[in-house]
Every structure is written in structure tokens, then in C-alpha cells.
Coordinates of C-alpha atoms in Angstrom, one line a residue:
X1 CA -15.3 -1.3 4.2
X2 CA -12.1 0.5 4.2
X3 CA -10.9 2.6 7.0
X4 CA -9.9 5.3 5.2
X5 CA -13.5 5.7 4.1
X6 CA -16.3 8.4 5.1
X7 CA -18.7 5.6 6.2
X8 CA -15.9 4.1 8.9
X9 CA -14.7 7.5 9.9
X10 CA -18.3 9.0 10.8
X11 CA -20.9 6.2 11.0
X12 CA -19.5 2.4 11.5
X13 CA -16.3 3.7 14.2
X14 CA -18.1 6.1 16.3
X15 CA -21.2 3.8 16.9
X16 CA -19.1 0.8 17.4
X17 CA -17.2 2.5 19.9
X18 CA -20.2 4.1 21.8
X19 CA -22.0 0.8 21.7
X20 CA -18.7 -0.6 23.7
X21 CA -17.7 1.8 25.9
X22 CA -21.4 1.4 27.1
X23 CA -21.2 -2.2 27.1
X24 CA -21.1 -4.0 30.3
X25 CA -18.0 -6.2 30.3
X26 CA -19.1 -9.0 30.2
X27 CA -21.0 -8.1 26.5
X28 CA -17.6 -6.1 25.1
X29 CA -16.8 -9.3 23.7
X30 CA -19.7 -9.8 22.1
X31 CA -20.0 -6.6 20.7
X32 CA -16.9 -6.6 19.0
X33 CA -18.0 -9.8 16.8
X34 CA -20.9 -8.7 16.0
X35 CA -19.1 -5.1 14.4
X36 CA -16.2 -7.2 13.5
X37 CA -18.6 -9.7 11.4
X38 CA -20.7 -6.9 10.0
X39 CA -17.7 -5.3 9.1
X40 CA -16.8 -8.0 7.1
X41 CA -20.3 -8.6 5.9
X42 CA -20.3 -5.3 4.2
X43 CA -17.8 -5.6 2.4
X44 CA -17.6 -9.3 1.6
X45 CA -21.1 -10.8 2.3
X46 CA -20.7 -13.9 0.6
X47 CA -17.6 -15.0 2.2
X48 CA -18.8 -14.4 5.6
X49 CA -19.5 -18.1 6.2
X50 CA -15.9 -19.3 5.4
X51 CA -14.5 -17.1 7.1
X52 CA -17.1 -18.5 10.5
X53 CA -16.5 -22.0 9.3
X54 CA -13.0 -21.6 8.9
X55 CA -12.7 -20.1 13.0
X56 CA -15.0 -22.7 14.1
X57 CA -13.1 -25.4 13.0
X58 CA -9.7 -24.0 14.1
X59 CA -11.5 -24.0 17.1
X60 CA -12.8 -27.4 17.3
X61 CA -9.7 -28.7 15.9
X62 CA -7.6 -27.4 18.9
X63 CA -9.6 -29.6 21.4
X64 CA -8.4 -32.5 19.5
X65 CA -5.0 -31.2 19.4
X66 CA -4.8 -30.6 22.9
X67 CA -6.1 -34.3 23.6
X68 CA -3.4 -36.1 21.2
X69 CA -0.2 -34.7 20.4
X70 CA 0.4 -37.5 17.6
X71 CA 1.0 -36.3 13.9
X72 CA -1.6 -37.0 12.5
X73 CA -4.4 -34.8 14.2
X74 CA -1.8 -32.2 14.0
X75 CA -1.5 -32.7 10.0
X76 CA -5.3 -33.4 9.6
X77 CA -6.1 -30.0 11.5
X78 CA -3.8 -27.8 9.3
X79 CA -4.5 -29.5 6.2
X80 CA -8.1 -28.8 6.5
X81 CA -7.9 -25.4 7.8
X82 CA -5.5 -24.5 5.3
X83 CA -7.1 -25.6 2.9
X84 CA -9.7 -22.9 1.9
X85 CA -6.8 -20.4 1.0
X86 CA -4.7 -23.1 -0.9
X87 CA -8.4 -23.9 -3.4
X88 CA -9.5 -20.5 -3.6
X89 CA -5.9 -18.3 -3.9
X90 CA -3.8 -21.1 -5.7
X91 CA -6.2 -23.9 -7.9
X92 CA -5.9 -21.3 -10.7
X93 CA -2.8 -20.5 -10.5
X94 CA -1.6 -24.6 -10.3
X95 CA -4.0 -25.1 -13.2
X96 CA -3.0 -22.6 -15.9
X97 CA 0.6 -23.5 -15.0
X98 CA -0.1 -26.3 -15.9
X99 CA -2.2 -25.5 -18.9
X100 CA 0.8 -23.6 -19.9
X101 CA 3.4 -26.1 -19.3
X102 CA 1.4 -29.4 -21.1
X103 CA -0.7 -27.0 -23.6
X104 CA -4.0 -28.3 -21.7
X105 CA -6.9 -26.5 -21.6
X106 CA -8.5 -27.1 -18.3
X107 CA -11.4 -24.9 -17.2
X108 CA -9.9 -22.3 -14.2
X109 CA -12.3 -21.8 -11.2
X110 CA -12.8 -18.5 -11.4
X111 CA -13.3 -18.4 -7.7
X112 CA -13.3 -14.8 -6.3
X113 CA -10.0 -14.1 -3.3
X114 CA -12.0 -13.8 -0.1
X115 CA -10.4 -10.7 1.7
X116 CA -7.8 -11.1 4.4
X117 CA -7.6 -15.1 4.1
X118 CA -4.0 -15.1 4.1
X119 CA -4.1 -12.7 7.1
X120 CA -6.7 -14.8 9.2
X121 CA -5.7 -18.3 7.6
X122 CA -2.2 -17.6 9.3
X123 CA -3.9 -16.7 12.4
X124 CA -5.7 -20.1 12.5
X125 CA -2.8 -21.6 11.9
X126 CA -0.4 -20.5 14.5
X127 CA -2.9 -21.2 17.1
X128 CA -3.4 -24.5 16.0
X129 CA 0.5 -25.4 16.4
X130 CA 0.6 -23.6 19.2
X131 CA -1.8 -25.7 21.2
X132 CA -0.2 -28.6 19.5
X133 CA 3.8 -27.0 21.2
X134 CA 1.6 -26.1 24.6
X135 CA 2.4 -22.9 24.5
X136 CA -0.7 -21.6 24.0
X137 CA -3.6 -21.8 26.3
X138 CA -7.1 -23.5 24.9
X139 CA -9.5 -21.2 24.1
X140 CA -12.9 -23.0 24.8
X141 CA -15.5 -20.7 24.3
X142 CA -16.1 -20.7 20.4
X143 CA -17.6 -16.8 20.5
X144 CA -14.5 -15.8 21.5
X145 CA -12.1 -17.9 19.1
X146 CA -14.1 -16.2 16.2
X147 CA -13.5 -13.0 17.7
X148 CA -9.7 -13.5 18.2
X149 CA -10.0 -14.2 14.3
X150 CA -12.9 -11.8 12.6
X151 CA -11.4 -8.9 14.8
X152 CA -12.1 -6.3 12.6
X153 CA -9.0 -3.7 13.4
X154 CA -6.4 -6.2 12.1
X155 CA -9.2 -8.7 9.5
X156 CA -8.0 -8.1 6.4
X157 CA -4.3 -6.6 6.3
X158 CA -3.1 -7.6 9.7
X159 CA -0.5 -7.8 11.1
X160 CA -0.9 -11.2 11.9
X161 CA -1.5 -11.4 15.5
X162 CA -0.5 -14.5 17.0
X163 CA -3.0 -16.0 19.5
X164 CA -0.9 -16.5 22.4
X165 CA -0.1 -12.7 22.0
X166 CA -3.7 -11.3 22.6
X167 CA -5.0 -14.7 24.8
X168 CA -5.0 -12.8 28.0
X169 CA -6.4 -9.2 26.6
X170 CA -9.2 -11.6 24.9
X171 CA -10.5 -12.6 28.4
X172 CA -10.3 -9.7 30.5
X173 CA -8.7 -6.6 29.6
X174 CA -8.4 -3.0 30.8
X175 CA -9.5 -0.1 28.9
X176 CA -7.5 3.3 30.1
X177 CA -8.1 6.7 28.4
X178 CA -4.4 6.7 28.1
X179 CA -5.2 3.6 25.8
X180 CA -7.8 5.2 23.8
X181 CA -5.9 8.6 23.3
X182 CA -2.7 7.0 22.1
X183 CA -4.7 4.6 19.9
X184 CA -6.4 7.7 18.7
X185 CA -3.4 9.2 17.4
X186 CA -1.7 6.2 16.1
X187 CA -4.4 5.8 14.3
X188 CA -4.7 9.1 12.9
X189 CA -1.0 8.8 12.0
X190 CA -1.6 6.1 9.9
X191 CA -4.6 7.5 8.1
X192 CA -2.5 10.5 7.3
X193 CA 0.3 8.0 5.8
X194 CA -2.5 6.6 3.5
X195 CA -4.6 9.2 2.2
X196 CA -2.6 11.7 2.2
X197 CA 1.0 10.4 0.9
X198 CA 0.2 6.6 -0.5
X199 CA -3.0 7.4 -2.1
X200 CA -0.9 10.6 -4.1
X201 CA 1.8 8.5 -5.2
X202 CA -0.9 6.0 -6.2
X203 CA -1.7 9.0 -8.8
X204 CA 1.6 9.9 -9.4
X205 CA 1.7 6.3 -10.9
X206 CA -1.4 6.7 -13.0
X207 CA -0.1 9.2 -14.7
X208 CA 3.6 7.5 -16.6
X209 CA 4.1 4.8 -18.4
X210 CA 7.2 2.6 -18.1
X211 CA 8.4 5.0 -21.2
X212 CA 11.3 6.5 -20.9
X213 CA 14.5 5.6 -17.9
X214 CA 13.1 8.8 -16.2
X215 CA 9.8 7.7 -16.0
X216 CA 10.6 3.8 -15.2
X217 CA 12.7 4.9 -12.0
X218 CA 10.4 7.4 -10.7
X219 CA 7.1 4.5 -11.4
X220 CA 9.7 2.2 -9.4
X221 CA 10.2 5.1 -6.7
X222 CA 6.8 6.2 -6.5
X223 CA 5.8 2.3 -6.1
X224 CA 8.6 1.7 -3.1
X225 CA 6.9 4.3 -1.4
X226 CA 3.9 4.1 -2.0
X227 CA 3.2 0.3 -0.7
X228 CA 5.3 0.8 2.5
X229 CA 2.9 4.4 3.9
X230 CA -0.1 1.7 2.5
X231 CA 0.6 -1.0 4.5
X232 CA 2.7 0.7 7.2
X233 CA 0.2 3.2 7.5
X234 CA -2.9 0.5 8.0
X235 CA -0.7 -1.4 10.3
X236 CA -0.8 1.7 12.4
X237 CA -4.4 2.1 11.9
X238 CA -4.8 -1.5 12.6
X239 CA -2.8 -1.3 15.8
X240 CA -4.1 2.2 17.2
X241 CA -7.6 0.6 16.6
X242 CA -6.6 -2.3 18.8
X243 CA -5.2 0.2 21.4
X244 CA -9.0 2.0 21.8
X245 CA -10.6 -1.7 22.4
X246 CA -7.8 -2.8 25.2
X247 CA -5.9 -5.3 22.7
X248 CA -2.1 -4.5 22.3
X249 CA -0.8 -5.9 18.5
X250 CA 2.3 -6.3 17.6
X251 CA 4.4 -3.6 15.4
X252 CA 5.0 -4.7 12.1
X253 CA 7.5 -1.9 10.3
X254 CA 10.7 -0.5 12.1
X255 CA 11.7 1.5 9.5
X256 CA 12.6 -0.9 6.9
X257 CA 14.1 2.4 5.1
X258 CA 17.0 2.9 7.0
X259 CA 18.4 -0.9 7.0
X260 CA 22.1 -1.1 6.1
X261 CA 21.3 -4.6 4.5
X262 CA 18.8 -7.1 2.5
X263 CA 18.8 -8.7 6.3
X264 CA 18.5 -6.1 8.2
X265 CA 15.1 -5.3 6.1
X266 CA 13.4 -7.8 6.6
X267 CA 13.9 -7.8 10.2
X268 CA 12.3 -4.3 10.0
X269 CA 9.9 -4.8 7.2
X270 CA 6.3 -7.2 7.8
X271 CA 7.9 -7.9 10.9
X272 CA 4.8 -10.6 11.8
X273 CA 4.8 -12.5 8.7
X274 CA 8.7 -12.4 9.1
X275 CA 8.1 -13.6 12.1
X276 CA 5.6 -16.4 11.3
X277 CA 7.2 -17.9 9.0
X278 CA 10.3 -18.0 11.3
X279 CA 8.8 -20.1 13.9
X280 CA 6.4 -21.7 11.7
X281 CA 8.6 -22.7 8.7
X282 CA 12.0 -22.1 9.1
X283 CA 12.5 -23.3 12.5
X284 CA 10.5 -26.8 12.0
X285 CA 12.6 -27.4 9.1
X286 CA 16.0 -27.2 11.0
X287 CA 16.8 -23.4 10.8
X288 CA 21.0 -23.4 10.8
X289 CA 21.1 -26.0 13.0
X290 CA 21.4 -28.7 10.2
X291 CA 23.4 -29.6 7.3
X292 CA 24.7 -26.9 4.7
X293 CA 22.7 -28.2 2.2
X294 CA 19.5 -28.8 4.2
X295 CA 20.1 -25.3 5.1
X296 CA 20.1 -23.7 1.9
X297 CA 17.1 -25.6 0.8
X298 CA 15.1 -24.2 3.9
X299 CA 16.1 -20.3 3.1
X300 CA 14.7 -21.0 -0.4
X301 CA 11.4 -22.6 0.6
X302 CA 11.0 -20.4 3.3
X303 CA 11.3 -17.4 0.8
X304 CA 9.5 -19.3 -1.9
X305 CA 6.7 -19.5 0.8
X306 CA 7.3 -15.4 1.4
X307 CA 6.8 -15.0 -2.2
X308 CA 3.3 -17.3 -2.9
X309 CA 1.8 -15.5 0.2
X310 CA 1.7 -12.3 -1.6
X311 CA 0.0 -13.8 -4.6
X312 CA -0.3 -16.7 -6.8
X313 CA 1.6 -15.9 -9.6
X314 CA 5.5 -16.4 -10.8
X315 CA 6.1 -13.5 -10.3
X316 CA 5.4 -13.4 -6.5
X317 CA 7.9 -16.1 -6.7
X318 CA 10.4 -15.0 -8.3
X319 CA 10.5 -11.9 -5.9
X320 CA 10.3 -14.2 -2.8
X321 CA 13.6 -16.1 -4.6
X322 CA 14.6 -12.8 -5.6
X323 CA 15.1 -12.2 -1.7
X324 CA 16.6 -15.7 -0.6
X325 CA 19.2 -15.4 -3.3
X326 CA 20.8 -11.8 -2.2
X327 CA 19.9 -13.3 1.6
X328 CA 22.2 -16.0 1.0
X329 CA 24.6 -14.2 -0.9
X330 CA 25.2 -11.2 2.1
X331 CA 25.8 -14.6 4.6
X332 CA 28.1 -16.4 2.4
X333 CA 29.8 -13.9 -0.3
X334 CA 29.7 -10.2 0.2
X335 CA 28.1 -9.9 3.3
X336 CA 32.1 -9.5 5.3
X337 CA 32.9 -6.9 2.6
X338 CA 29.4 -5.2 3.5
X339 CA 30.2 -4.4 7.1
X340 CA 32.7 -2.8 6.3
X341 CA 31.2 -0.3 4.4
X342 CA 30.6 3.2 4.7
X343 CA 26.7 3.0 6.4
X344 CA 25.8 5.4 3.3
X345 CA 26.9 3.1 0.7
X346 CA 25.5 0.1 2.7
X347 CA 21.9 2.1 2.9
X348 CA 22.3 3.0 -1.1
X349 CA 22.9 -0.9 -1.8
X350 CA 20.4 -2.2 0.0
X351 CA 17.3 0.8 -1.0
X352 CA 18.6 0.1 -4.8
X353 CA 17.8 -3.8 -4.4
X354 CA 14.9 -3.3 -2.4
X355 CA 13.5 -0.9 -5.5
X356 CA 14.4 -3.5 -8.1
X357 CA 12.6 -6.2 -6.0
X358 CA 9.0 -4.5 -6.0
X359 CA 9.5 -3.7 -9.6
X360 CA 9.3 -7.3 -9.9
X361 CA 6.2 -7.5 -7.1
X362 CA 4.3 -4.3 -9.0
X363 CA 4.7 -6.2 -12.6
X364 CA 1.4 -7.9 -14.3
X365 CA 4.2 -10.3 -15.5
X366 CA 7.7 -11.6 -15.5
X367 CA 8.0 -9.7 -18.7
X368 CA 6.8 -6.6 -17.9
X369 CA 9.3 -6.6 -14.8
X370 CA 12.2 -7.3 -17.4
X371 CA 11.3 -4.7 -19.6
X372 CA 10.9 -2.2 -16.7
X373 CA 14.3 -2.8 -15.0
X374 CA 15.5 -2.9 -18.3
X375 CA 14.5 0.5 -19.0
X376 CA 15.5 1.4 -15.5
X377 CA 19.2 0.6 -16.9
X378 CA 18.2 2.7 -20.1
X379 CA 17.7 -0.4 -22.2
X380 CA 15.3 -0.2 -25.0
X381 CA 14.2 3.3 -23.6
X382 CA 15.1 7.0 -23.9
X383 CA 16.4 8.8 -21.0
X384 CA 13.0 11.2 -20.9
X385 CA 10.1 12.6 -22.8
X386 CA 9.0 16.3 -21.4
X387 CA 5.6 15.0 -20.1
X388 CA 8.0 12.7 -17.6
X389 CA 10.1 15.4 -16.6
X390 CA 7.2 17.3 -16.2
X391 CA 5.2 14.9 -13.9
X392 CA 8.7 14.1 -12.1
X393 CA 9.2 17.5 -11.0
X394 CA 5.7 18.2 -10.2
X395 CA 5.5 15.3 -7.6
X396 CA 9.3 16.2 -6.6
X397 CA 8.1 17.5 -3.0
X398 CA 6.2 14.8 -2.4
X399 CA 8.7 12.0 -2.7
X400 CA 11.2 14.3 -0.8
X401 CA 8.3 14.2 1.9
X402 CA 7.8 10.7 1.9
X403 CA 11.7 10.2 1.5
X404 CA 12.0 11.8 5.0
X405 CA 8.8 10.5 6.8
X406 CA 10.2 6.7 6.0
X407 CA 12.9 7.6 8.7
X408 CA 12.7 8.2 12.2
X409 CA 13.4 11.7 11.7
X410 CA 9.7 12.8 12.2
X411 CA 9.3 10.6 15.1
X412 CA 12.6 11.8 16.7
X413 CA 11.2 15.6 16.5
X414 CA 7.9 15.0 17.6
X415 CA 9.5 13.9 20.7
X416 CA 11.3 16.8 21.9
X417 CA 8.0 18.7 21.9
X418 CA 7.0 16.4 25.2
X419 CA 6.0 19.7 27.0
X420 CA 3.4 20.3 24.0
X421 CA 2.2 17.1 23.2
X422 CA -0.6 16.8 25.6
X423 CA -1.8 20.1 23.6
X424 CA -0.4 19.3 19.9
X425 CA -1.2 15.6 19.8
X426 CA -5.1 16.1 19.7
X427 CA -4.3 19.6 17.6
X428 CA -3.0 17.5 14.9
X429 CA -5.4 14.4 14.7
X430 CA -7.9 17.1 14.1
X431 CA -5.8 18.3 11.6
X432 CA -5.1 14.9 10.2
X433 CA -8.8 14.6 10.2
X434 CA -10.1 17.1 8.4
X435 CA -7.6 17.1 5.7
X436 CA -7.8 13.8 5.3
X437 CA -11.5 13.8 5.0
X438 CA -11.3 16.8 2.4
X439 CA -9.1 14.4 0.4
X440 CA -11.9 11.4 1.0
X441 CA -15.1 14.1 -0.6
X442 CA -13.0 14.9 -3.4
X443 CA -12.6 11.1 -4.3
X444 CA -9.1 10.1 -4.4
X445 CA -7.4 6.8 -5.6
X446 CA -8.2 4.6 -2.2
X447 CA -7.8 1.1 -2.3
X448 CA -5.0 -1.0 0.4
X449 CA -2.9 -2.8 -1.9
X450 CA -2.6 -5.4 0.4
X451 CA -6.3 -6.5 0.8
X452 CA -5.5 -8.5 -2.7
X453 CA -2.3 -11.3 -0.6

């Protein structure tokens, strides 16, 4: 079930949140698995049980870890709950690379990608090594744990809440209106950012072919754009959600946009994965604070890591290298010269990398990514046909509109209307609402790119 669907909007939301505002609380819990697991159900009935298995035994397996602090439980209890994502995301991916490689021909699994098992895996995970650090507290009732994990506002494209974040909100929590009308809006915010600017660049897409150097750099545009108001715009669906039901998540986009560097945006961009694999990764295996060498090696498998997490394929990796490479080069070569830039020609550099990179992300394959930048730089191409001038123009406002809402500028005038807001705010969710649902009866393009990682 999507949430930019007709069926969330108008049967599955309002009823779930009747249902717990009426709830006694001691039941709220309970009420939110049972939504949280028949939201999963509907969309993904057969890989309901892995994903109750997999919370039950990160669970179980954090009694132990509290109990013995020795390696070994705490290698056992990720190796098993990791598990799942590494057979049913990656055996096909090892296994025709290795087909490939050898000229085998071993049979692939075939196995479908359960939805959001990167997204709760990770979740697991961090409360496992938490318990193991003691700086989380044990969670002992087992309803609850799969509740902190089948949470249906952040299931299946986060952000990745952290357990220790949400512990004390899990047990008790206070619902204020001023929480439900500010998750109200945030929400609606983020619907708009789908529907109504991701979901048209989605079409702007459909109609060019990597052709011409016109059409290859607006495809590359349209793409930048349109996977940061996807994901951006479910995170703040995801998080405004959260806000109605008491729990406060994490942001996870600061207007990666605006960053004056490759660094800098990715300090602003999936700032909880970021985040993750900071404390998770990088940190365990010696940060800085080690040996040039040993340094170097844990940038790359930490963006390696960054890359695979998207998606088992090379070119996932390649874009996660793609990253530590121009990370490393802004600490060790240019990154001096960069400072002292104008902050124009620093946001050009790094917007113009960040564009090549998800050409690489977007592409079926490592040669369909060459052959697009290629023709981005005008090799192999023409410069445009009339049909790609035609669409570019046409979709001209749009990008300038998405251009502008990627910055802070909308945000910035929205707040010198504080007099009005109590009287514009729930005038323009309405708004929001309506249009968006006018867009949602037509039938537009509507997927969320990121319920594939």
C-alpha cells in the first residue's frame, strides 16, 4: 500500500487513526501492530512472516546479548539476523557474478526482494549492537519490539530509526494536537513533493530517450530531481505520520541541494543511513583514528557498503566508489583549493558530480551509464532532435519549480507568514489534498523508487 494512494488517504489512515485516538493507552500499542502488519500484509502477504521472524529473533537475540558481551553471541546474533537480506537481495547477484566471471551456469534463485528489508534489517541491527555497547535499553516485551520494527509510517523507505531514538516514545508517549496538526502538514508537504513534482518528472522521463546531449542532460536532470522530492518527500510523510502517533523520527534530508561540496552532501542527504553506517561501520573499523592506509581502506568499504545497500548490482557499486573516490580526493587533493572558492562555483561543482553520480545509480547497466554521460559530453550523440527540445521546454516550469523548492527558499517564506499560518497551514493541506487526489483519479506514474533498496 502506498501512501500516496486513494485507499491510504480515505480508508486505511482515517480508520487507523480513529481506532487509536479511541484506544485506551494501554491498547495504542497494540493497535498500531496490528495496522502496521496489515499494512504490510496488503501489500506483501507472503513476506509477512520474515519480516515477524526476523523482529522476534532480534528480539530474543538481545537477551543473550545483554547476558554475555563476548564476540561470539554478538557475531552469531547479526549473522543470523542479517542474513535474510544478504540470501534474498544478494545470492543472485554473487551467483551470476560469478557465472559471468567462470562462464558457469548456476541456476539464480529467483527469490522476490521483500519490501523495506534493508530499511528494517538495519533497524534490527542497530539495536542488536546497541544492547551489545549498553547504550540501549532491553526491550522485553516481544509485541512491542515488532512494533518498533513493522511500524508502518517509516516500514518500507524509512528513515532508519534507530531504537534507542524512539525507546522512550515506544513505552509511554504523549499525544498533543499540536503533534497531530504539525504531522498533518508535514505530511501533506511531503505528499505534494511526490505526486505532484516527483511523479511528473517521473513522466517527463518516459517520454526521451538518452538520444540526443539535450535529451541525455535533461533525463539526468529530471532523474536528480526526481528521486530526491521521492524519497525526501516520503521521509516527510514518513516523519509527519510518526508526529500524529506521538513518535518523533529523525530528519533525513537538509537540503542536500545547496551543499558547497561532495561532503557536505552527504551530511545533508539520507542523513540516517549516513548516519548508520557511521557508527555502525566506519567507526568500528577505526574511523581516522588509525593508520593512513587502514584509513583509506575504511572510506572505500564503507562506501562500497553505501553502494550494495541501494541494490545488488555493479552498478550500485560503482556509484557508492564513485562517491569515496571524489570523498577522498576533496580531503586529500582539491579539497584546500575548494574552500576557497566562490560558494557559486563550489555549488555548480558539486550539483554537476552529484548529476553524473545518479546517472550511474538510474542506469540498467555499467554500459548504459557510459553511454549516457557520454552523450551528456556530446559523444556519440547529436546536440538535439525537435521532439527533445520540444519536451525540454514543455517541462521547463517544472524543473524551474523543483529547482527552487530543493532550497530553503520556500521554507524561509513560509515563515514570515507566522501571523497567517494558523489560518493558511490547514488552507493549504486541503489544497495539497485535493489536488493531489485529482492527480491520484487520473492515474499518474506512482511508485517510490526506493521501496526497490
Amino acid at each position: 500500500m502506498l501512501f500516496s494512494s486513494i485507499t491510504f488517504l480515505y480508508l486505511f489512515l482515517p480508520l487507523v487513526l480513529a481506532v487509536y485516538l479511541l484506544a485506551p493507552r494501554r491498547a495504542k500499542n497494540a493497535v498500531l501492530l496490528a495496522a502496521s502488519l496489515l499494512f504490510y500484509f496488503w501489500g506483501e502477504p507472503k513476506q509477512l512472516p520474515l519480516l515477524v521472524v526476523s523482529a522476534l529473533a532480534g528480539w530474543g537475540f538481545g537477551f543473550l546479548l545483554q547476558k554475555n558481551k563476548a564476540r561470539w553471541p554478538k557475531a552469531l546474533s547479526i549473522a543470523v539476523c542479517l542474513a535474510p537480506l544478504l540470501i534474498y537481495k544478494y545470492a543472485d547477484f554473487l551467483i551470476a557474478s560469478v557465472n559471468s566471471l567462470f562462464g558457469l551456469s548456476i541456476p539464480l534463485t529467483n527469490l522476490p526482494l521483500p519490501v523495506g528489508i534493508s530499511f528494517y534489517t538495519f533497524q534490527i541491527l542497530s539495536y542488536l549492537i546497541d544492547i551489545s555497547r549498553d547504550t540501549a535499553k532491553l526491550q522485553k516485551n516481544p509485541a512491542n519490539f515488532v512494533t518498533y520494527i513493522a511500524l508502518f509510517p517509516q516500514l518500507i523507505a524509512g528513515p532508519i530509526v534507530r531504537y534507542e531514538t524512539i525507546q522512550a516514545e515506544l513505552d509511554d508517549r504523549r499525544q498533543t494536537l499540536s503533534d497531530v496538526s504539525s504531522g498533518i502538514t508535514r505530511f501533506c508537504v511531503g505528499l505534494g513533493k511526490k505526486v505532484l513534482l516527483a511523479n511528473q518528472l517521473a513522466e517527463l522521463q518516459a517520454k526521451l530517450a538518452p538520444a540526443s546531449a539535450l535529451a541525455c542532460w535533461t533525463l539526468a536532470i529530471a532523474f536528480t530531481l526526481q528521486i530526491y522530492f521521492d524519497f525526501s518527500g516520503y521521509s516527510d510523510m514518513a516523519i509527519g505520520l510518526g508526529r500524529m502517533f506521538g513518535f518523533h523520527f529523525p530528519e533525513n534530508f537538509n537540503y542536500p541541494f545547496i551543499s558547497q561540496s561532495v561532503t557536505e552532501f552527504w551530511r545533508r542527504w539520507h542523513i540516517s543511513l549516513g548516519s548508520w553506517l557511521r557508527d555502525y561501520v566506519y567507526i568500528p573499523l577505526g574511523g581516522n583514528r588509525c593508520s593512513k592506509g587502514k584509513w583509506l581502506r575504511n572510506i572505500v568499504v564503507v562506501w562500497l557498503v553505501t553502494g550494495l545497500w541501494h541494490g545488488a548490482a555493479w552498478t550500485f557499486a560503482v556509484w557508492g566508489l564513485f562517491f569515496a573516490a571524489l570523498l577522498l580526493c576533496e580531503k586529500l587533493i582539491w579539497g584546500t583549493a575548494l574552500q576557497k572558492a566562490p560558494r557559486a562555483v563550489r555549488i555548480v561543482y558539486t550539483m554537476l558530480l552529484v548529476i553524473f553520480s545518479f546517472v550511474i545509480f538510474n542506469a540498467d547497466s555499467l554500459a548504459a551509464a557510459w553511454a549516457q554521460l557520454g552523450g551528456m559530453l556530446g559523444i556519440g550523440v547529436g546536440a538535439a532532435s525537435s521532439a527533445d527540445v520540444y519536451y525540454a521546454l514543455s517541462f521547463l516550469p517544472l524543473i524551474a519549480i523543483c529547482a527552487v523548492g530543493a532550497t530553503p527558499l520556500p521554507k524561509l517564506f513560509c515563515a514570515r507568514l507566522k501571523k497567517s499560518r494558523a489560518v493558511l497551514e490547514p488552507l493549504l493541506c486541503a489544497g495539497l489534498l485535493l489536488l493531489v487526489t485529482a492527480f491520484l483519479v487520473e492515474g499518474s506514474f506512482n511508485p517510490f523508487l526506493y521501496f526497490r533498496f
